[in-house]
Amino acid sequence: MQVIIFDDAEQVAEHAAQWVSELVENKTNPVLGLATGSTPISLYKKLVERHNEQGLSFKNVSSFNLDEYHNIDPANPQSYRSFMNDNLFSHVDIDVANTHLPTCTSEQNPREQGLNYEQAIKDAGGIDLQILGIGANGHIGFNEPTSSLVSKTRIKTLTEQTIKDNSRLFKADEHQPDMAMTMGIGTIMDSRYVLLMATGENKADAVNDMVTGALSAMCPASALQMHENAIVILDKAAASKLEDKGYYQWADKQNNKLNQQYGLYHNY
Ligand code: F6R
Protein backbone atom coordinates (compact mmCIF):
# COMPACT_ATOMS: atom_id res chain seq x y z
CA MET A 1 0.00 0.00 0.00
CA GLN A 2 1.41 3.37 -1.02
CA VAL A 3 0.37 6.20 1.30
CA ILE A 4 0.76 9.78 0.06
CA ILE A 5 0.03 12.72 2.35
CA PHE A 6 -0.85 16.11 0.90
CA ASP A 7 -1.31 19.47 2.63
CA ASP A 8 -4.99 19.77 1.75
CA ALA A 9 -7.99 18.29 -0.02
CA GLU A 10 -7.33 20.39 -3.13
CA GLN A 11 -3.97 18.66 -3.66
CA VAL A 12 -5.57 15.24 -3.09
CA ALA A 13 -8.08 15.99 -5.85
CA GLU A 14 -5.35 17.26 -8.19
CA HIS A 15 -3.30 14.10 -7.69
CA ALA A 16 -6.34 11.89 -8.30
CA ALA A 17 -7.14 13.86 -11.48
CA GLN A 18 -3.58 13.25 -12.64
CA TRP A 19 -4.03 9.48 -12.20
CA VAL A 20 -7.30 9.44 -14.11
CA SER A 21 -5.88 11.64 -16.90
CA GLU A 22 -2.85 9.41 -17.36
CA LEU A 23 -5.05 6.34 -17.72
CA VAL A 24 -7.56 8.00 -20.04
CA GLU A 25 -4.84 9.50 -22.25
CA ASN A 26 -2.72 6.37 -22.53
CA LYS A 27 -5.09 3.40 -22.76
CA THR A 28 -7.22 2.72 -25.83
CA ASN A 29 -10.34 1.59 -23.97
CA PRO A 30 -9.88 2.63 -20.36
CA VAL A 31 -12.23 1.28 -17.72
CA LEU A 32 -12.79 3.48 -14.67
CA GLY A 33 -14.36 2.44 -11.39
CA LEU A 34 -16.13 5.44 -9.89
CA ALA A 35 -17.40 6.48 -6.47
CA THR A 36 -20.01 8.93 -5.25
CA GLY A 37 -20.01 10.80 -1.92
CA SER A 38 -18.50 14.15 -0.94
CA THR A 39 -14.84 13.21 -1.35
CA PRO A 40 -14.59 12.66 -5.14
CA ILE A 41 -16.67 15.74 -6.08
CA SER A 42 -13.49 17.86 -6.25
CA LEU A 43 -11.87 15.19 -8.44
CA TYR A 44 -14.80 15.29 -10.88
CA LYS A 45 -14.59 19.12 -10.96
CA LYS A 46 -10.95 18.86 -11.93
CA LEU A 47 -11.71 16.29 -14.64
CA VAL A 48 -14.40 18.57 -16.10
CA GLU A 49 -11.88 21.45 -16.06
CA ARG A 50 -9.30 19.28 -17.82
CA HIS A 51 -11.93 18.29 -20.39
CA ASN A 52 -12.88 21.94 -21.06
CA GLU A 53 -9.43 23.49 -20.90
CA GLN A 54 -7.05 20.76 -22.05
CA GLY A 55 -9.29 18.62 -24.24
CA LEU A 56 -9.12 15.54 -21.97
CA SER A 57 -11.51 13.18 -23.75
CA PHE A 58 -13.67 10.47 -22.17
CA LYS A 59 -14.96 9.27 -25.57
CA ASN A 60 -13.49 5.78 -25.19
CA VAL A 61 -13.99 5.42 -21.46
CA SER A 62 -16.29 2.86 -19.86
CA SER A 63 -17.21 3.32 -16.24
CA PHE A 64 -18.59 1.19 -13.43
CA ASN A 65 -19.83 2.80 -10.24
CA LEU A 66 -19.32 1.17 -6.90
CA ASP A 67 -22.91 1.30 -5.77
CA GLU A 68 -26.48 2.45 -6.19
CA TYR A 69 -29.47 2.56 -3.86
CA HIS A 70 -31.88 -0.34 -4.20
CA ASN A 71 -35.05 0.34 -6.17
CA ILE A 72 -34.39 4.03 -6.80
CA ASP A 73 -35.60 5.79 -9.92
CA PRO A 74 -32.47 6.89 -11.84
CA ALA A 75 -34.19 10.26 -12.37
CA ASN A 76 -34.52 10.74 -8.59
CA PRO A 77 -32.02 13.49 -7.66
CA GLN A 78 -30.83 11.25 -4.77
CA SER A 79 -29.85 8.39 -7.10
CA TYR A 80 -26.18 7.85 -7.72
CA ARG A 81 -26.99 7.97 -11.45
CA SER A 82 -28.14 11.57 -10.95
CA PHE A 83 -25.05 12.30 -8.86
CA MET A 84 -22.77 11.03 -11.63
CA ASN A 85 -24.68 12.91 -14.34
CA ASP A 86 -24.58 16.14 -12.34
CA ASN A 87 -20.95 15.92 -11.30
CA LEU A 88 -19.28 14.32 -14.31
CA PHE A 89 -21.12 12.56 -17.12
CA SER A 90 -23.18 15.55 -18.34
CA HIS A 91 -20.09 17.75 -18.50
CA VAL A 92 -17.69 15.54 -20.49
CA ASP A 93 -17.85 13.60 -23.77
CA ILE A 94 -18.35 10.15 -22.21
CA ASP A 95 -20.86 7.91 -24.02
CA VAL A 96 -23.58 7.47 -21.39
CA ALA A 97 -24.29 3.99 -22.81
CA ASN A 98 -20.84 3.00 -21.50
CA THR A 99 -21.53 4.20 -17.95
CA HIS A 100 -22.80 1.56 -15.55
CA LEU A 101 -24.23 1.49 -12.05
CA PRO A 102 -25.31 -1.65 -10.17
CA THR A 103 -29.05 -1.02 -10.35
CA CYS A 104 -31.83 -3.23 -9.05
CA THR A 105 -35.55 -2.50 -8.99
CA SER A 106 -37.97 -4.31 -6.67
CA GLU A 107 -39.08 -6.43 -9.68
CA GLN A 108 -35.53 -7.60 -10.34
CA ASN A 109 -33.65 -10.36 -8.58
CA PRO A 110 -30.68 -8.75 -6.78
CA ARG A 111 -28.65 -11.97 -7.08
CA GLU A 112 -29.05 -11.99 -10.86
CA GLN A 113 -28.38 -8.27 -11.07
CA GLY A 114 -25.17 -8.76 -9.08
CA LEU A 115 -23.98 -11.53 -11.39
CA ASN A 116 -24.87 -9.44 -14.45
CA TYR A 117 -22.82 -6.52 -13.12
CA GLU A 118 -19.80 -8.75 -12.51
CA GLN A 119 -20.13 -10.09 -16.06
CA ALA A 120 -20.42 -6.59 -17.53
CA ILE A 121 -17.17 -5.59 -15.78
CA LYS A 122 -15.44 -8.70 -17.17
CA ASP A 123 -16.82 -8.07 -20.67
CA ALA A 124 -15.41 -4.52 -20.57
CA GLY A 125 -11.95 -5.97 -19.81
CA GLY A 126 -11.90 -5.41 -16.04
CA ILE A 127 -11.49 -2.18 -14.11
CA ASP A 128 -8.18 -0.40 -14.69
CA LEU A 129 -8.45 2.21 -11.96
CA GLN A 130 -10.98 2.12 -9.14
CA ILE A 131 -11.60 5.40 -7.31
CA LEU A 132 -12.63 4.89 -3.68
CA GLY A 133 -13.66 6.93 -0.68
CA ILE A 134 -13.76 5.47 2.83
CA GLY A 135 -16.56 5.55 5.39
CA ALA A 136 -15.91 6.65 8.97
CA ASN A 137 -16.49 2.98 9.86
CA GLY A 138 -13.93 1.77 7.31
CA HIS A 139 -16.44 0.78 4.63
CA ILE A 140 -15.57 0.86 0.93
CA GLY A 141 -18.46 0.96 -1.49
CA PHE A 142 -21.34 -0.12 0.73
CA ASN A 143 -19.32 -3.01 2.12
CA GLU A 144 -20.01 -2.39 5.76
CA PRO A 145 -17.99 -3.93 8.63
CA THR A 146 -18.30 -7.77 8.64
CA SER A 147 -18.66 -7.86 4.83
CA SER A 148 -16.85 -10.81 3.32
CA LEU A 149 -13.42 -9.77 2.13
CA VAL A 150 -13.97 -11.76 -1.08
CA SER A 151 -17.56 -10.61 -1.73
CA LYS A 152 -18.85 -9.75 -5.20
CA THR A 153 -21.60 -7.36 -6.33
CA ARG A 154 -24.70 -7.90 -4.24
CA ILE A 155 -27.43 -6.25 -2.19
CA LYS A 156 -26.51 -4.97 1.28
CA THR A 157 -28.38 -3.54 4.24
CA LEU A 158 -26.78 -0.28 5.30
CA THR A 159 -25.63 0.20 8.88
CA GLU A 160 -27.22 2.79 11.14
CA GLN A 161 -24.03 4.82 11.04
CA THR A 162 -23.99 4.98 7.23
CA ILE A 163 -27.69 5.90 7.15
CA LYS A 164 -26.95 8.62 9.70
CA ASP A 165 -23.85 9.85 7.82
CA ASN A 166 -25.86 10.08 4.57
CA SER A 167 -28.96 11.59 6.16
CA ARG A 168 -27.43 15.07 5.68
CA LEU A 169 -28.15 14.60 1.97
CA PHE A 170 -31.88 13.90 2.43
CA LYS A 171 -34.64 16.35 3.33
CA ALA A 172 -36.61 15.56 6.51
CA ASP A 173 -39.69 14.38 4.55
CA GLU A 174 -37.70 12.47 1.90
CA HIS A 175 -37.51 8.66 1.81
CA GLN A 176 -33.93 7.52 2.55
CA PRO A 177 -33.20 4.02 1.20
CA ASP A 178 -31.70 1.55 3.68
CA MET A 179 -30.49 -1.01 1.13
CA ALA A 180 -28.08 -0.71 -1.75
CA MET A 181 -26.43 -2.74 -4.48
CA THR A 182 -22.67 -2.59 -4.14
CA MET A 183 -19.57 -4.02 -5.75
CA GLY A 184 -18.06 -6.48 -3.30
CA ILE A 185 -14.64 -6.21 -1.73
CA GLY A 186 -13.54 -9.01 -4.07
CA THR A 187 -14.80 -6.98 -7.05
CA ILE A 188 -12.76 -3.98 -5.89
CA MET A 189 -9.71 -6.19 -5.29
CA ASP A 190 -9.90 -7.39 -8.92
CA SER A 191 -9.24 -3.82 -10.18
CA ARG A 192 -5.75 -3.33 -11.58
CA TYR A 193 -5.19 -0.16 -9.54
CA VAL A 194 -7.10 1.22 -6.58
CA LEU A 195 -6.89 4.90 -5.65
CA LEU A 196 -8.47 5.66 -2.28
CA MET A 197 -9.05 9.33 -1.44
CA ALA A 198 -9.66 10.42 2.15
CA THR A 199 -9.89 13.93 3.51
CA GLY A 200 -10.88 15.42 6.85
CA GLU A 201 -10.39 14.58 10.49
CA ASN A 202 -13.50 12.35 10.67
CA LYS A 203 -11.70 9.81 8.46
CA ALA A 204 -8.50 9.69 10.53
CA ASP A 205 -9.44 6.62 12.63
CA ALA A 206 -10.70 4.63 9.64
CA VAL A 207 -7.55 5.53 7.68
CA ASN A 208 -5.33 4.40 10.55
CA ASP A 209 -7.23 1.09 10.85
CA MET A 210 -7.02 0.54 7.09
CA VAL A 211 -3.28 1.22 6.83
CA THR A 212 -1.89 -0.12 10.11
CA GLY A 213 -4.67 -2.21 11.64
CA ALA A 214 -5.22 -5.93 11.29
CA LEU A 215 -6.64 -7.32 8.06
CA SER A 216 -10.19 -7.67 9.22
CA ALA A 217 -13.77 -7.71 7.99
CA MET A 218 -14.41 -5.16 10.77
CA CYS A 219 -12.49 -2.65 8.64
CA PRO A 220 -13.42 -3.55 5.04
CA ALA A 221 -10.83 -1.10 3.64
CA SER A 222 -8.06 -3.11 5.37
CA ALA A 223 -8.49 -5.64 2.51
CA LEU A 224 -6.50 -3.16 0.41
CA GLN A 225 -3.40 -4.27 2.37
CA MET A 226 -3.62 -7.34 0.12
CA HIS A 227 -3.88 -5.34 -3.13
CA GLU A 228 -0.76 -5.17 -5.27
CA ASN A 229 -1.44 -1.62 -6.47
CA ALA A 230 -3.33 0.27 -3.76
CA ILE A 231 -2.58 3.99 -3.51
CA VAL A 232 -4.02 5.91 -0.57
CA ILE A 233 -4.04 9.68 -0.95
CA LEU A 234 -4.77 11.74 2.15
CA ASP A 235 -4.86 15.29 3.37
CA LYS A 236 -3.08 16.07 6.64
CA ALA A 237 -6.28 15.81 8.68
CA ALA A 238 -7.13 12.32 7.40
CA ALA A 239 -3.51 11.25 8.00
CA SER A 240 -3.40 12.74 11.50
CA LYS A 241 -3.67 9.41 13.38
CA LEU A 242 -0.95 7.64 11.35
CA GLU A 243 2.21 7.20 13.39
CA ASP A 244 4.67 6.75 10.55
CA LYS A 245 3.90 9.92 8.60
CA GLY A 246 7.62 10.72 8.23
CA TYR A 247 8.25 7.38 6.56
CA TYR A 248 5.37 7.77 4.08
CA GLN A 249 6.60 11.23 3.13
CA TRP A 250 10.16 9.99 2.69
CA ALA A 251 9.01 6.97 0.63
CA ASP A 252 6.95 9.26 -1.60
CA LYS A 253 10.03 11.42 -2.32
CA GLN A 254 12.01 8.29 -3.18
CA ASN A 255 9.22 7.06 -5.46
CA ASN A 256 9.15 10.40 -7.26
CA LYS A 257 12.91 10.11 -7.83
CA LEU A 258 12.46 6.59 -9.23
CA ASN A 259 9.68 7.84 -11.49
CA GLN A 260 11.91 10.64 -12.77
CA GLN A 261 14.75 8.24 -13.41
CA TYR A 262 12.83 5.33 -14.94
CA GLY A 263 9.52 6.92 -16.00
CA LEU A 264 6.07 6.22 -14.62
CA TYR A 265 5.20 2.57 -14.81
CA HIS A 266 1.54 1.69 -14.57
CA ASN A 267 0.75 -1.81 -15.74
CA TYR A 268 -2.84 -1.30 -16.88
C1 F6R B 1 -19.63 6.01 -2.54
C2 F6R B 1 -19.27 4.94 -1.62
C3 F6R B 1 -18.92 5.17 -0.19
C4 F6R B 1 -18.17 6.48 0.05
C5 F6R B 1 -17.88 6.65 1.54
C6 F6R B 1 -17.26 8.00 1.84
O1 F6R B 1 -19.96 5.49 -3.82
O2 F6R B 1 -19.30 3.83 -2.02
O3 F6R B 1 -18.14 4.10 0.27
O4 F6R B 1 -16.99 6.50 -0.68
O5 F6R B 1 -19.06 6.53 2.28
O6 F6R B 1 -18.20 9.00 1.57
P1 F6R B 1 -17.83 10.55 1.62
O7 F6R B 1 -16.88 10.78 0.49
O8 F6R B 1 -19.15 11.25 1.40
O9 F6R B 1 -17.24 10.79 2.95
Short mmCIF file of N, CA and C and ligand atoms in Angstrom, two decimals, residues 34-40 65-67 80 132-135 139-142 166 168 202-203, ligand 1:
data_model
loop_
_atom_site.label_atom_id
_atom_site.label_comp_id
_atom_site.label_asym_id
_atom_site.label_seq_id
_atom_site.Cartn_x
_atom_site.Cartn_y
_atom_site.Cartn_z
N LEU A 34 -15.84 4.12 -10.44
CA LEU A 34 -16.13 5.44 -9.89
C LEU A 34 -16.89 5.36 -8.57
N ALA A 35 -16.74 6.41 -7.78
CA ALA A 35 -17.40 6.48 -6.47
C ALA A 35 -18.26 7.73 -6.42
N THR A 36 -19.24 7.72 -5.54
CA THR A 36 -20.01 8.93 -5.25
C THR A 36 -19.56 9.44 -3.87
N GLY A 37 -20.38 10.27 -3.23
CA GLY A 37 -20.01 10.80 -1.92
C GLY A 37 -19.36 12.17 -2.06
N SER A 38 -19.05 12.78 -0.92
CA SER A 38 -18.50 14.15 -0.94
C SER A 38 -17.06 14.16 -1.46
N THR A 39 -16.29 13.13 -1.09
CA THR A 39 -14.84 13.21 -1.35
C THR A 39 -14.49 13.36 -2.84
N PRO A 40 -15.07 12.55 -3.75
CA PRO A 40 -14.59 12.66 -5.14
C PRO A 40 -15.18 13.83 -5.94
N ASN A 65 -19.76 2.23 -11.59
CA ASN A 65 -19.83 2.80 -10.24
C ASN A 65 -19.86 1.72 -9.18
N LEU A 66 -19.38 2.11 -8.02
CA LEU A 66 -19.32 1.17 -6.90
C LEU A 66 -20.70 0.71 -6.46
N ASP A 67 -21.65 1.65 -6.43
CA ASP A 67 -22.91 1.30 -5.77
C ASP A 67 -24.07 2.16 -6.25
N TYR A 80 -27.58 7.66 -7.38
CA TYR A 80 -26.18 7.85 -7.72
C TYR A 80 -26.01 8.09 -9.22
N LEU A 132 -11.90 5.23 -4.91
CA LEU A 132 -12.63 4.89 -3.68
C LEU A 132 -12.61 6.04 -2.70
N GLY A 133 -13.69 6.16 -1.91
CA GLY A 133 -13.66 6.93 -0.68
C GLY A 133 -13.65 5.91 0.46
N ILE A 134 -13.69 6.39 1.68
CA ILE A 134 -13.76 5.47 2.83
C ILE A 134 -14.79 6.02 3.82
N GLY A 135 -15.60 5.13 4.37
CA GLY A 135 -16.56 5.55 5.39
C GLY A 135 -15.87 5.72 6.73
N HIS A 139 -15.83 1.45 5.79
CA HIS A 139 -16.44 0.78 4.63
C HIS A 139 -15.87 1.30 3.32
N ILE A 140 -15.87 0.44 2.31
CA ILE A 140 -15.57 0.86 0.93
C ILE A 140 -16.74 0.38 0.08
N GLY A 141 -17.17 1.21 -0.87
CA GLY A 141 -18.46 0.96 -1.49
C GLY A 141 -19.46 0.93 -0.34
N PHE A 142 -20.45 0.06 -0.42
CA PHE A 142 -21.34 -0.12 0.73
C PHE A 142 -21.02 -1.45 1.43
N ASN A 166 -25.30 9.63 5.86
CA ASN A 166 -25.86 10.08 4.57
C ASN A 166 -27.14 10.89 4.73
N ARG A 168 -27.63 13.64 5.98
CA ARG A 168 -27.43 15.07 5.68
C ARG A 168 -27.84 15.40 4.24
N ASN A 202 -12.56 13.43 10.33
CA ASN A 202 -13.50 12.35 10.67
C ASN A 202 -13.13 11.03 10.00
N LYS A 203 -12.14 11.04 9.09
CA LYS A 203 -11.70 9.81 8.46
C LYS A 203 -10.41 9.26 9.09
C1 F6R B 1 -19.63 6.01 -2.54
C2 F6R B 1 -19.27 4.94 -1.62
C3 F6R B 1 -18.92 5.17 -0.19
C4 F6R B 1 -18.17 6.48 0.05
C5 F6R B 1 -17.88 6.65 1.54
C6 F6R B 1 -17.26 8.00 1.84
O1 F6R B 1 -19.96 5.49 -3.82
O2 F6R B 1 -19.30 3.83 -2.02
O3 F6R B 1 -18.14 4.10 0.27
O4 F6R B 1 -16.99 6.50 -0.68
O5 F6R B 1 -19.06 6.53 2.28
O6 F6R B 1 -18.20 9.00 1.57
P1 F6R B 1 -17.83 10.55 1.62
O7 F6R B 1 -16.88 10.78 0.49
O8 F6R B 1 -19.15 11.25 1.40
O9 F6R B 1 -17.24 10.79 2.95
#
